[in-house]
Coordinates of C-alpha atoms and ligand atoms in Angstrom, one line a residue:
M416 CA 80.4 120.7 112.1
K417 CA 83.8 120.0 111.3
I418 CA 85.6 117.7 108.8
D419 CA 86.3 114.4 110.9
H420 CA 88.3 112.8 108.1
L421 CA 89.4 112.9 104.3
G422 CA 89.0 109.4 103.0
I423 CA 91.7 108.4 100.4
A424 CA 91.4 105.2 98.5
T425 CA 94.8 103.2 98.1
K426 CA 95.7 99.9 96.8
G427 CA 97.7 99.1 99.9
I428 CA 98.1 101.1 103.4
D429 CA 101.7 100.1 103.9
E430 CA 102.7 101.4 100.5
A431 CA 100.6 104.6 101.1
L432 CA 102.3 105.1 104.3
R433 CA 105.4 105.4 102.6
F434 CA 104.4 108.7 101.5
W435 CA 101.8 109.9 104.3
E436 CA 103.9 108.9 107.1
D437 CA 107.4 108.3 106.1
A438 CA 107.9 111.3 103.8
L439 CA 105.1 113.6 104.8
G440 CA 105.5 113.2 108.3
L441 CA 101.8 112.3 109.5
E442 CA 101.5 109.5 112.1
N443 CA 99.3 106.4 111.8
V444 CA 97.7 106.2 115.2
H445 CA 95.2 103.4 114.4
T446 CA 94.7 100.8 112.0
E447 CA 91.6 98.3 112.0
T448 CA 89.6 96.4 109.6
V449 CA 85.8 97.5 109.1
E450 CA 84.3 94.0 108.1
D451 CA 80.7 95.5 107.2
Q452 CA 82.7 97.8 104.6
K453 CA 85.2 95.6 103.5
V454 CA 88.0 98.0 104.1
R455 CA 91.1 98.1 106.4
V456 CA 91.6 101.7 107.4
A457 CA 94.5 103.4 109.0
M458 CA 94.0 106.9 110.6
L459 CA 96.5 109.7 110.7
P460 CA 95.5 112.9 112.5
I461 CA 96.2 116.2 110.7
G462 CA 95.0 119.3 112.7
E463 CA 91.7 118.6 113.9
S464 CA 91.0 116.2 111.2
R465 CA 92.6 112.5 110.0
V466 CA 93.7 111.3 106.9
E467 CA 92.0 108.0 106.4
L468 CA 93.6 105.5 104.2
L469 CA 91.3 102.8 103.0
E470 CA 92.3 99.4 101.3
P471 CA 90.1 96.8 100.1
T472 CA 89.8 93.7 101.9
S473 CA 88.0 91.7 98.9
D474 CA 87.4 92.1 95.3
D475 CA 83.7 93.2 96.0
S476 CA 84.7 96.3 98.5
P477 CA 83.4 99.4 97.5
I478 CA 87.2 100.4 97.5
S479 CA 88.1 97.9 95.0
N480 CA 85.5 99.5 92.5
F481 CA 86.9 102.9 93.0
L482 CA 90.4 101.7 92.5
A483 CA 89.5 99.7 89.0
K484 CA 87.3 103.0 87.8
R485 CA 89.9 105.6 89.0
G486 CA 93.0 104.4 90.6
G487 CA 94.0 105.8 94.2
G488 CA 92.8 109.2 95.3
I489 CA 90.3 111.1 97.4
H490 CA 87.5 108.7 97.9
H491 CA 85.0 110.7 100.4
I492 CA 85.0 113.6 102.8
A493 CA 83.5 112.9 106.6
V494 CA 81.9 115.4 108.4
E495 CA 81.1 115.2 112.2
V496 CA 77.4 115.7 113.1
D497 CA 76.2 115.6 116.7
D498 CA 73.0 113.7 115.4
I499 CA 73.2 111.6 112.4
E500 CA 69.5 110.4 112.8
A501 CA 68.6 114.0 112.6
A502 CA 71.3 114.7 109.8
L503 CA 69.8 112.1 107.8
A504 CA 66.0 113.1 108.3
K505 CA 66.8 116.3 107.3
L506 CA 68.5 115.5 104.1
K507 CA 65.9 113.0 103.2
S508 CA 63.3 115.7 103.6
Q509 CA 65.2 117.8 101.3
G510 CA 64.9 115.1 98.8
M511 CA 68.7 114.5 98.9
R512 CA 69.7 111.0 97.8
L513 CA 71.2 108.8 100.4
I514 CA 73.2 105.8 100.2
D515 CA 72.3 104.8 103.9
E516 CA 69.1 105.4 104.9
S517 CA 69.8 104.6 108.5
P518 CA 73.4 104.8 110.1
R519 CA 75.9 101.8 110.3
I520 CA 78.9 101.0 112.7
G521 CA 82.1 102.3 111.1
A522 CA 85.6 102.7 112.2
E523 CA 86.2 103.2 116.0
G524 CA 82.7 102.3 116.7
C525 CA 81.3 105.5 115.2
L526 CA 77.8 105.7 113.6
V527 CA 78.4 106.4 110.0
A528 CA 76.0 107.0 106.8
F529 CA 77.1 107.7 103.4
V530 CA 75.4 110.7 101.2
H531 CA 74.9 109.7 97.4
P532 CA 77.3 111.9 95.3
A533 CA 74.4 112.8 93.1
A534 CA 72.9 114.8 96.2
S535 CA 76.2 117.0 96.6
G536 CA 77.5 117.6 93.0
G537 CA 79.7 114.9 92.9
V538 CA 81.1 114.2 96.3
L539 CA 80.8 111.2 98.4
L540 CA 80.0 112.4 101.8
E541 CA 80.0 110.5 104.8
L542 CA 78.4 111.6 108.0
V543 CA 79.9 110.7 111.4
Q544 CA 78.6 110.8 114.9
K545 CA 80.9 109.9 117.6
Q546 CA 79.6 107.3 120.3
T547 CA 79.4 109.0 123.4
V548 CA 80.2 106.0 125.8
Ligands
ZN376 ZN1 85.6 107.8 106.2

């Protein structure tokens, strides 16, 4: 396993890039809107991982809720797994609470599923399986 990305909630990606890109020196290599999750994302590689900036595209986006409650900041950690179905089945068999019982399509066409923070002691965890096309 490796950390695929750190998801960071922002009110606006363009403004956030003034820090992450212009000031810190990372490079935004990919921007897309993930309709399913009502977010626009920007991906900035850092070592073998990425920073994923998240901006809500509607008031009922999960990111809107997070921003309202906590302001911006780290929203989730994403780990890459080889077999997301197997990872979900294992977590479920151990009684861990899941947000997604089955994978959804996330950014870059990856399969993704979120594990409830109650399972991990307060960290929203995203499982990511790269599509092997
Ligand atoms: Zn993510």
